[in-house]
Short mmCIF file of C-alpha atoms in Angstrom, two decimals:
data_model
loop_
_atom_site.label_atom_id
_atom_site.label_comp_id
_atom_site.label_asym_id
_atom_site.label_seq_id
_atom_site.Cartn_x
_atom_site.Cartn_y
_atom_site.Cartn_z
CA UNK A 24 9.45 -8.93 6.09
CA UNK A 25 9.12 -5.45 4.09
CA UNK A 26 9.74 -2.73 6.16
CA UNK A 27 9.08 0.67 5.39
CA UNK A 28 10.62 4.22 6.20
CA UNK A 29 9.21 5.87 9.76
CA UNK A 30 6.99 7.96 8.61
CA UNK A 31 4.77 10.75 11.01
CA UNK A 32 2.68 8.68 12.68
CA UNK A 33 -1.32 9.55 12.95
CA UNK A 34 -2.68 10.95 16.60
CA UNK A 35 -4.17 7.14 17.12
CA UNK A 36 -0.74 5.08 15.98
CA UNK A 37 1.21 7.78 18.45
CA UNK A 38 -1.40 7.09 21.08
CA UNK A 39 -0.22 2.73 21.05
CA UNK A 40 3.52 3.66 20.88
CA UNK A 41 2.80 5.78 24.25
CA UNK A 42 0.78 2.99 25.68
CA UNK A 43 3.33 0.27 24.77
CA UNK A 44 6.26 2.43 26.37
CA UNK A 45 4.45 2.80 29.59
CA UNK A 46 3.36 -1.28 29.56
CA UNK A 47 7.25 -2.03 29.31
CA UNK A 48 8.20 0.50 31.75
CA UNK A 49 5.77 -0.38 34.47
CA UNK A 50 7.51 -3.84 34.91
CA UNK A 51 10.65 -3.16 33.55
CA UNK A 52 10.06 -5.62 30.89
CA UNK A 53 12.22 -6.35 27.26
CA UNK A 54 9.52 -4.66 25.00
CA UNK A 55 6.05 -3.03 25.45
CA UNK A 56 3.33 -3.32 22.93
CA UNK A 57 -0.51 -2.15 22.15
CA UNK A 58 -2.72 -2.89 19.34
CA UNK A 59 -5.85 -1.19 18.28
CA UNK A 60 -9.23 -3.14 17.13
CA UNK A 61 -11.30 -2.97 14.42
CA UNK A 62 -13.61 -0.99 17.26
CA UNK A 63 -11.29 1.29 18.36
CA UNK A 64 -10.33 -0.34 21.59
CA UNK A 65 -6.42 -0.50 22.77
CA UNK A 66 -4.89 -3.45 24.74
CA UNK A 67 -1.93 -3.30 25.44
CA UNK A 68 0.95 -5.74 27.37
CA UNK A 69 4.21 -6.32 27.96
CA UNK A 70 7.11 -9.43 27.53
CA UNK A 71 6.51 -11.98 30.42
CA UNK A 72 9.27 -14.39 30.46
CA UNK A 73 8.32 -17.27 33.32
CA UNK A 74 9.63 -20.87 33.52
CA UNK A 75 6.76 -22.23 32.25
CA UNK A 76 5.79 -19.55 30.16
CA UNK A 77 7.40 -16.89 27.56
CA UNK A 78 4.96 -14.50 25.54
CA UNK A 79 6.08 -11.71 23.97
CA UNK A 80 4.11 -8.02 24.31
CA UNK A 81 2.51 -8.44 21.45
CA UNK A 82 1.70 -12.09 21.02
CA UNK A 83 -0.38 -10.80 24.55
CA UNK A 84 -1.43 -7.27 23.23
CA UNK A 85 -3.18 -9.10 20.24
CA UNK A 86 -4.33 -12.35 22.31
CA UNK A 87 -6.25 -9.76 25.05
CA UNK A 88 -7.81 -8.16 21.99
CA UNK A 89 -8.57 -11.65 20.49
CA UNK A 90 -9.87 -12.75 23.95
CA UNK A 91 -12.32 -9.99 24.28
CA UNK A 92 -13.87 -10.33 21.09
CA UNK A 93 -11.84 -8.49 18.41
CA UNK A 94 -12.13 -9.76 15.08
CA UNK A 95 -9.62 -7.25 13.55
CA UNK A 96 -6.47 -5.40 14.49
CA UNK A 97 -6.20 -2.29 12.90
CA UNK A 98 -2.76 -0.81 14.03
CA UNK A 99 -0.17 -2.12 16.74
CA UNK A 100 2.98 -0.52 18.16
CA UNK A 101 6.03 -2.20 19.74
CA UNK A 102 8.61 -0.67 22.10
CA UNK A 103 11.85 -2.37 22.31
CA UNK A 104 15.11 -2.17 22.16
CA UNK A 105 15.70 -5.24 19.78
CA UNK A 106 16.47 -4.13 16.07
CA UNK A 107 13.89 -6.08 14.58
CA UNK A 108 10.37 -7.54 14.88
CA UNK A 109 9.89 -10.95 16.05
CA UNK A 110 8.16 -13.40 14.19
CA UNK A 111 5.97 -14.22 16.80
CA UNK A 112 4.57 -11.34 17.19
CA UNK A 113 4.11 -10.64 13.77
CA UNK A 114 2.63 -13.85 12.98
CA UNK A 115 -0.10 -13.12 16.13
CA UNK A 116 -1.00 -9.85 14.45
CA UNK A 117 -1.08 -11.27 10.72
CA UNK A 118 -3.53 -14.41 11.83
CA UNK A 119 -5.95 -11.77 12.71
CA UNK A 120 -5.35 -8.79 10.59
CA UNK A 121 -2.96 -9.23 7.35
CA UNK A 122 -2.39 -5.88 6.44
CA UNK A 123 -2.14 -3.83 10.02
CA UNK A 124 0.67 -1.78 10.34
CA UNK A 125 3.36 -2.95 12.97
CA UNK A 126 5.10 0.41 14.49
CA UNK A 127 8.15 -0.31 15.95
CA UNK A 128 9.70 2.51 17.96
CA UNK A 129 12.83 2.45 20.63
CA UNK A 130 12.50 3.01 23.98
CA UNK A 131 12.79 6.82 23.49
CA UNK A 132 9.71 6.51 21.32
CA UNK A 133 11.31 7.24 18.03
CA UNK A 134 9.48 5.18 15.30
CA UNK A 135 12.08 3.56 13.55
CA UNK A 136 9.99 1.02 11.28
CA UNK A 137 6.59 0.19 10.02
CA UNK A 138 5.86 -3.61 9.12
CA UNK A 139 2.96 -3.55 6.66
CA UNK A 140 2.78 -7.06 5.10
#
């Protein structure tokens, strides 16, 4: 999975890394994420981990999106404190949008890599 230098990140990107930092922090969850629509619209969820269910943030973020009516993703930000993307979430962005950029940014909200295949 390319991943490309952090680059400065447009008002509307910044705006789903600040959204996906407050959905992890209001739970205390593992990673926060948001996504933006072909519309403009922003959903955005955290990682729920249950015994009968495990999603992460943005396998949600995109499937709220999906589930009112998006038919593209444009951006999407994750907030985490993993090193890399999972492939779950990736692959929930990619079967809607193939080319949106994937932020990911630490806790802090430093941007530390773009996913753009």
């Amino acid at each position: 999975m390319p991943e490309s230098e952090p680059s400065q990140l447009s008002a509307e990107d910044a705006k789903l890394v600040t959204l996906a930092r407050a959905a992890r922090a209001r739970i205390g969850a593992a990673e926060g994420a948001a996504v933006r629509d072909g519309d403009g619209r922003t959903y955005n969820a955290a990682s729920v981990a249950l015994p009968s269910l495990s999603v992460t943030a943005l396998q949600l973020a995109v499937a709220m999106a999906v589930a009112s009516g998006a038919g593209k993703i444009e951006a999407a930000a994750v907030v985490t404190e993993a090193s890399s993307l999972d492939t779950l979430g990736r692959a929930a962005v990619r079967d809607v949008s193939p080319s949106a950029p994937i932020h990911l940014a630490a806790p802090d909200a430093v941007v530390f890599a773009t996913i753009a295949d």
